[in-house]
Coordinates of C-alpha atoms and ligand atoms in Angstrom, one line a residue:
M1 CA -25.9 119.3 -124.0
R2 CA -29.3 118.3 -122.9
A3 CA -29.6 115.1 -120.9
I4 CA -31.8 113.3 -118.3
Q5 CA -30.6 113.4 -114.7
I6 CA -31.9 111.7 -111.6
S7 CA -31.0 113.4 -108.3
H8 CA -33.4 111.4 -106.2
T9 CA -35.0 108.0 -106.8
G10 CA -38.8 107.6 -107.3
G11 CA -41.5 107.6 -110.0
P12 CA -41.1 108.6 -113.6
D13 CA -41.2 112.4 -112.7
V14 CA -37.7 112.1 -111.1
L15 CA -36.4 112.0 -114.7
E16 CA -35.3 115.6 -115.1
Y17 CA -34.4 117.2 -118.5
V18 CA -31.3 119.3 -117.7
E19 CA -28.3 121.0 -119.2
L20 CA -25.0 119.2 -118.6
D21 CA -21.4 119.6 -119.8
P22 CA -20.9 117.3 -122.8
P23 CA -18.4 114.5 -122.3
S24 CA -14.9 114.5 -123.9
A25 CA -13.3 111.3 -125.2
G26 CA -10.9 109.8 -122.6
D27 CA -8.4 107.0 -123.3
N28 CA -10.0 104.2 -125.4
E29 CA -13.3 106.1 -125.7
V30 CA -15.2 107.8 -128.5
V31 CA -17.9 110.5 -128.0
V32 CA -21.1 109.8 -129.9
K33 CA -23.8 112.2 -131.0
V34 CA -26.8 110.1 -130.0
H35 CA -29.6 109.6 -132.5
A36 CA -31.7 107.0 -130.7
I37 CA -31.8 105.7 -127.1
G38 CA -33.4 102.4 -126.0
V39 CA -35.6 102.3 -122.8
N40 CA -35.2 99.2 -120.8
Y41 CA -36.7 97.8 -117.6
I42 CA -33.3 98.1 -115.9
D43 CA -33.6 101.9 -116.4
T44 CA -36.8 101.8 -114.3
Y45 CA -35.0 99.8 -111.6
H46 CA -32.2 102.4 -111.5
R47 CA -34.8 105.2 -111.4
E48 CA -36.7 103.6 -108.5
G49 CA -33.5 102.8 -106.6
A50 CA -34.2 99.0 -106.7
Y51 CA -30.6 98.7 -108.2
P52 CA -29.0 101.7 -106.4
L53 CA -26.6 104.0 -108.3
P54 CA -24.7 106.9 -106.8
L55 CA -26.8 110.2 -107.1
P56 CA -27.0 112.2 -109.2
F57 CA -26.7 110.1 -112.4
T58 CA -27.9 110.0 -116.0
P59 CA -29.8 106.7 -116.7
G60 CA -29.9 104.6 -119.8
Q61 CA -27.9 101.7 -121.1
E62 CA -28.1 101.6 -124.9
G63 CA -28.2 103.8 -128.0
A64 CA -27.0 104.4 -131.5
G65 CA -25.4 107.5 -133.2
E66 CA -22.5 109.0 -135.0
V67 CA -18.9 109.3 -133.7
V68 CA -17.9 112.9 -133.3
E69 CA -14.6 112.6 -131.3
V70 CA -12.1 109.8 -131.0
G71 CA -9.9 109.5 -127.8
P72 CA -6.3 108.5 -127.4
G73 CA -5.6 104.8 -128.0
I74 CA -8.3 104.2 -130.7
S75 CA -7.3 103.5 -134.3
E76 CA -10.3 101.3 -135.3
W77 CA -12.9 104.1 -135.3
S78 CA -13.2 107.5 -137.0
V79 CA -15.4 110.6 -136.8
G80 CA -18.6 109.9 -138.8
D81 CA -18.7 106.2 -138.1
R82 CA -22.2 104.8 -137.3
V83 CA -22.1 102.9 -134.0
C84 CA -24.4 101.4 -131.3
W85 CA -23.9 100.0 -127.8
A86 CA -25.5 98.3 -124.9
M87 CA -24.7 98.2 -121.2
V88 CA -23.1 101.7 -121.2
G89 CA -24.4 103.9 -118.3
G90 CA -25.5 107.5 -119.0
S91 CA -27.1 106.9 -122.4
Y92 CA -30.1 109.3 -121.9
A93 CA -28.1 112.2 -123.3
E94 CA -27.4 114.1 -126.5
Y95 CA -23.7 113.0 -126.3
V96 CA -22.3 109.8 -124.7
A97 CA -18.7 108.7 -124.2
V98 CA -18.6 105.1 -125.2
P99 CA -15.7 102.8 -124.3
L100 CA -13.9 100.9 -127.1
E101 CA -15.0 97.5 -125.8
A102 CA -18.7 98.4 -126.1
L103 CA -18.6 99.8 -129.7
N104 CA -20.4 98.0 -132.6
K105 CA -20.8 99.2 -136.2
V106 CA -24.3 99.8 -137.4
P107 CA -24.6 98.3 -140.8
D108 CA -25.6 100.8 -143.6
S109 CA -28.9 99.1 -144.2
I110 CA -30.0 99.5 -140.5
D111 CA -31.2 102.9 -139.2
F112 CA -30.2 104.3 -135.8
S113 CA -33.7 103.7 -134.3
Q114 CA -33.6 100.0 -135.3
A115 CA -30.1 99.6 -134.1
A116 CA -30.8 101.1 -130.7
A117 CA -34.0 99.1 -130.4
A118 CA -32.3 95.8 -131.3
M119 CA -29.3 95.9 -128.9
L120 CA -30.1 95.1 -125.3
Q121 CA -33.3 93.1 -125.9
G122 CA -31.9 91.4 -129.0
L123 CA -28.7 90.3 -127.4
T124 CA -30.7 89.1 -124.4
A125 CA -33.0 87.0 -126.7
H126 CA -29.9 85.7 -128.5
Y127 CA -28.0 84.4 -125.4
L128 CA -31.3 83.0 -123.9
C129 CA -32.0 80.7 -126.9
T130 CA -28.4 80.1 -127.9
N131 CA -26.6 79.5 -124.6
V132 CA -28.9 79.3 -121.6
Y133 CA -31.0 76.7 -123.3
P134 CA -29.8 76.0 -126.8
V135 CA -32.9 75.7 -128.9
D136 CA -33.2 73.3 -131.9
Q137 CA -36.0 71.8 -133.9
H138 CA -36.9 69.4 -131.0
T139 CA -37.4 72.2 -128.5
T140 CA -40.7 73.4 -127.1
A141 CA -40.5 76.6 -125.1
V142 CA -42.8 78.8 -123.1
V143 CA -42.1 82.5 -123.8
H144 CA -43.8 84.7 -121.2
A145 CA -44.9 88.2 -122.2
V146 CA -44.6 87.0 -125.8
A147 CA -45.5 90.5 -127.2
G148 CA -42.9 92.3 -125.1
G149 CA -39.6 93.7 -126.3
V150 CA -37.6 90.5 -125.5
G151 CA -40.6 88.3 -126.1
L152 CA -41.1 89.2 -129.8
L153 CA -37.4 88.9 -130.6
L154 CA -37.0 85.6 -128.7
T155 CA -40.0 84.1 -130.4
Q156 CA -38.6 84.9 -133.8
M157 CA -35.2 83.5 -132.9
I158 CA -36.7 80.2 -131.5
R159 CA -38.8 79.8 -134.7
S160 CA -35.7 80.4 -136.9
R161 CA -33.9 77.6 -135.0
G162 CA -36.9 75.3 -135.6
G163 CA -38.4 75.3 -132.2
T164 CA -42.0 75.5 -131.0
V165 CA -43.2 78.6 -129.0
I166 CA -46.0 78.7 -126.6
G167 CA -46.4 82.3 -125.7
T168 CA -48.3 84.0 -122.9
T169 CA -49.8 87.5 -122.8
S170 CA -52.5 89.7 -121.3
S171 CA -54.6 91.0 -124.2
A172 CA -56.1 89.9 -127.5
E173 CA -54.1 92.5 -129.5
K174 CA -50.9 91.3 -127.9
A175 CA -51.8 87.7 -128.5
Q176 CA -52.1 88.5 -132.2
R177 CA -48.7 90.2 -132.1
G178 CA -47.3 86.9 -130.6
V179 CA -48.8 84.9 -133.4
D180 CA -47.5 87.3 -136.0
A181 CA -44.0 86.9 -134.5
G182 CA -44.3 83.1 -135.1
A183 CA -45.7 81.7 -131.8
Q184 CA -47.7 78.5 -132.6
H185 CA -49.8 78.8 -129.5
V186 CA -50.6 81.9 -127.4
I187 CA -52.3 81.6 -124.0
R188 CA -54.0 84.5 -122.2
Y189 CA -52.4 84.1 -118.8
D190 CA -54.6 86.8 -117.4
K191 CA -57.7 84.7 -118.1
E192 CA -56.8 81.0 -118.4
P193 CA -55.1 78.5 -116.0
W194 CA -52.1 78.8 -118.3
A195 CA -49.9 76.1 -116.8
E196 CA -52.7 73.6 -117.3
R197 CA -53.0 74.8 -120.9
V198 CA -49.3 74.2 -121.4
Q199 CA -49.7 70.6 -120.2
E200 CA -52.7 70.1 -122.6
I201 CA -50.7 71.5 -125.6
T202 CA -47.7 69.3 -124.9
G203 CA -49.9 66.2 -124.3
G204 CA -48.9 66.1 -120.6
R205 CA -45.1 66.0 -121.3
G206 CA -44.3 69.6 -120.3
V207 CA -42.0 72.0 -122.1
D208 CA -38.2 71.8 -122.4
V209 CA -37.6 75.4 -121.3
V210 CA -39.6 78.3 -119.9
Y211 CA -38.1 81.8 -120.6
D212 CA -39.6 83.9 -117.8
G213 CA -39.1 87.6 -117.6
V214 CA -42.3 88.2 -115.6
G215 CA -41.1 86.6 -112.3
K216 CA -43.3 86.7 -109.2
D217 CA -46.7 86.1 -110.9
T218 CA -45.5 83.3 -113.2
F219 CA -42.7 81.5 -111.3
E220 CA -44.7 78.6 -109.8
G221 CA -46.6 78.0 -113.0
S222 CA -43.4 78.0 -114.9
L223 CA -41.9 75.3 -112.7
S224 CA -45.0 73.1 -113.2
S225 CA -44.9 73.6 -117.0
L226 CA -41.5 71.9 -117.4
R227 CA -40.8 68.4 -118.4
P228 CA -38.5 66.4 -116.0
R229 CA -35.0 67.9 -116.3
G230 CA -36.4 71.0 -118.0
T231 CA -34.9 74.5 -117.6
L232 CA -36.4 77.6 -116.1
A233 CA -34.6 80.6 -117.4
L234 CA -35.7 83.3 -115.0
Y235 CA -34.3 86.4 -116.7
G236 CA -36.5 89.2 -115.3
A237 CA -39.1 90.3 -112.8
A238 CA -41.6 92.6 -114.6
S239 CA -44.3 91.6 -112.1
G240 CA -41.9 91.7 -109.1
P241 CA -39.1 89.6 -107.7
V242 CA -39.6 85.9 -106.9
P243 CA -39.8 85.3 -103.2
P244 CA -37.2 83.0 -101.5
F245 CA -37.5 79.4 -102.7
D246 CA -36.6 76.0 -101.2
L247 CA -34.2 74.3 -103.7
Q248 CA -35.2 70.9 -102.3
R249 CA -38.5 71.3 -104.2
L250 CA -36.6 71.1 -107.6
G251 CA -36.1 67.3 -107.0
A252 CA -39.7 66.5 -106.5
L253 CA -40.7 68.7 -109.4
G254 CA -38.6 66.7 -111.8
S255 CA -34.9 67.4 -111.2
L256 CA -35.4 70.8 -112.7
I257 CA -32.7 73.4 -113.6
V258 CA -33.4 77.0 -112.6
T259 CA -31.0 79.7 -113.7
R260 CA -31.1 83.5 -113.3
P261 CA -29.0 84.8 -116.2
T262 CA -27.9 88.4 -116.9
L263 CA -26.7 89.9 -120.2
G264 CA -23.4 91.1 -118.8
H265 CA -22.2 87.6 -118.2
F266 CA -23.0 86.6 -121.8
M267 CA -21.0 89.5 -123.3
A268 CA -18.0 88.5 -121.2
D269 CA -15.4 89.8 -123.7
H270 CA -15.0 91.6 -127.0
T271 CA -15.1 88.4 -129.0
E272 CA -18.4 87.2 -127.5
R273 CA -20.1 90.6 -127.8
A274 CA -18.9 91.0 -131.4
W275 CA -20.1 87.5 -132.3
R276 CA -23.6 88.0 -130.8
T277 CA -24.0 91.5 -132.3
S278 CA -23.0 90.3 -135.8
E279 CA -25.5 87.4 -135.6
L280 CA -28.2 89.9 -134.4
F281 CA -27.6 92.4 -137.2
G282 CA -27.1 89.6 -139.7
A283 CA -30.6 88.3 -138.9
I284 CA -32.1 91.8 -139.2
E285 CA -30.3 92.4 -142.5
S286 CA -31.5 89.1 -144.0
G287 CA -35.1 89.8 -143.0
Q288 CA -35.2 86.9 -140.6
L289 CA -35.6 89.1 -137.6
N290 CA -38.1 92.0 -137.4
V291 CA -37.4 94.7 -134.7
S292 CA -40.7 96.2 -133.7
I293 CA -40.7 99.8 -132.4
A294 CA -43.8 100.4 -130.2
A295 CA -43.3 104.1 -129.6
S296 CA -40.7 106.9 -129.8
F297 CA -40.7 109.8 -127.3
A298 CA -38.5 113.0 -127.3
L299 CA -35.7 112.7 -124.8
S300 CA -37.4 115.5 -122.8
D301 CA -40.4 113.2 -122.5
A302 CA -38.4 110.4 -120.8
P303 CA -41.0 110.2 -118.0
E304 CA -43.6 109.2 -120.7
G305 CA -41.1 106.5 -122.0
H306 CA -40.9 105.0 -118.5
R307 CA -44.6 105.1 -118.0
A308 CA -45.0 103.4 -121.3
I309 CA -42.6 100.5 -120.6
Q310 CA -44.2 99.9 -117.2
S311 CA -47.8 100.3 -118.4
R312 CA -48.2 96.9 -120.2
D313 CA -50.0 98.9 -123.0
Y314 CA -47.2 98.7 -125.6
S315 CA -45.8 95.8 -127.6
G316 CA -42.2 96.1 -128.8
K317 CA -39.4 98.7 -128.1
I318 CA -39.8 102.1 -126.5
L319 CA -37.2 104.7 -127.8
L320 CA -36.2 108.2 -126.7
I321 CA -35.0 110.5 -129.5
P322 CA -32.7 113.4 -128.5
Ligands
NDP1 P1 -41.5 94.0 -122.0 O1 -41.6 94.8 -123.2 O2 -41.6 92.5 -122.1 O3 -42.5 94.5 -120.9 C1 -42.7 93.7 -119.8 C2 -44.0 92.8 -120.0 O4 -44.1 92.0 -118.9 C3 -45.2 93.6 -120.1 O5 -45.5 94.1 -121.4 C4 -46.3 92.6 -119.7 O6 -46.7 91.8 -120.9 C5 -45.5 91.7 -118.8 N1 -45.9 91.8 -117.4 C6 -46.5 90.8 -116.7 N2 -46.8 91.3 -115.5 C7 -46.5 92.6 -115.4 C8 -46.6 93.6 -114.5 N3 -47.2 93.4 -113.2 N4 -46.2 94.9 -114.8 C9 -45.7 95.1 -116.0 N5 -45.5 94.2 -116.9 C10 -45.9 92.9 -116.7 O7 -40.0 94.3 -121.3 P2 -38.6 93.8 -121.8 O8 -38.7 92.9 -122.9 O9 -37.7 95.0 -121.9 O10 -38.1 93.1 -120.5 C11 -38.8 91.9 -120.0 C12 -38.1 91.5 -118.7 O11 -36.8 91.0 -119.1 C13 -37.9 92.5 -117.7 O12 -38.2 91.9 -116.4 C14 -36.5 92.9 -117.8 O13 -36.0 93.4 -116.6 C15 -35.8 91.6 -118.2 N6 -34.6 91.7 -118.9 C16 -33.6 90.9 -118.4 C17 -32.3 90.9 -119.0 C18 -31.3 90.0 -118.6 O14 -30.2 89.9 -119.2 N7 -31.5 89.2 -117.5 C19 -32.0 91.8 -120.2 C20 -33.2 92.6 -120.6 C21 -34.4 92.5 -120.0 P3 -48.1 91.2 -120.9 O15 -49.1 92.4 -120.9 O16 -48.1 90.4 -122.1 O17 -48.3 90.4 -119.7

């Protein structure tokens, strides 16, 4: 089969398109013929060696496709079933062995590209606004990078729970994307003193929660945008990691809560993952949630996919198609 392999870490060009032996289904696994693969920031961290993996490895965490082989111990799935997954390593390939505990059915009305696009970013948006800071109609939230993959989905989910979204972004086109997704306010954080604008918009009260996937460049402003006892959900570092921080400051800033959540801890077991995925697909099927695909590249063009997600030029999901 054809797959992407990384034999040394570095820039996008270390993503090599190679011939590998296809996997066979081990105990409690199925082999899937992959139809669509999601590109995520974590793939770039693996590629760069920021989160080191043993070399050589095939990157990628999510995808969707059709079961072609069922391993021993599996009775729930059959050849031909349409499935998708997140947090399964080695997904940049024509065939992937997926463990039973990661398998989800793709509803008939959802195509493989939408399913692959929805999983990792959609499940992240879901746990952020359902569990990290449960949003209701009284909630006002800042969503940084509002036109990004997580940002667009999170904005829609906050709105469907009745909350108010103040989005941030870096271009007029992306600002419009944020408004189209439901954000009531969008601030150009590349141009405006955005934390001051948040205070103006909230009448000096501050917001209940900041969802911050940008990290280094926004961290201080995020803290000063919160109301007393507000929550900063620092879920990513698109601009770089936040430097060491003196926790004592949280008292003076208003008894703030700062958390650094990770998807794996919010899909702790089969029941939690299945519940989150069914809510995600239910929202897509009902038309409440729109999954926006920014660009699809051939699997052989994986370096372009990585340049795209790191470029800030795209709004929505980047896919690879085998
Ligand atoms: P996005 O599609 O949101 O892309 C990142 C966005 O960050 C860019 O589009 C850009 O938006 C903004 N940004 C700000 N500064 C920079 C910079 N210096 N370089 C590049 N981008 C910048 O990506 P995702 O939605 O996939 O992921 C967003 C973040 O969430 C990432 O940090 C990712 O690692 C994290 N993440 C965390 C998870 C978790 O469970 N903790 C799970 C999934 C993702 P703009 O131009 O509007 O500023």
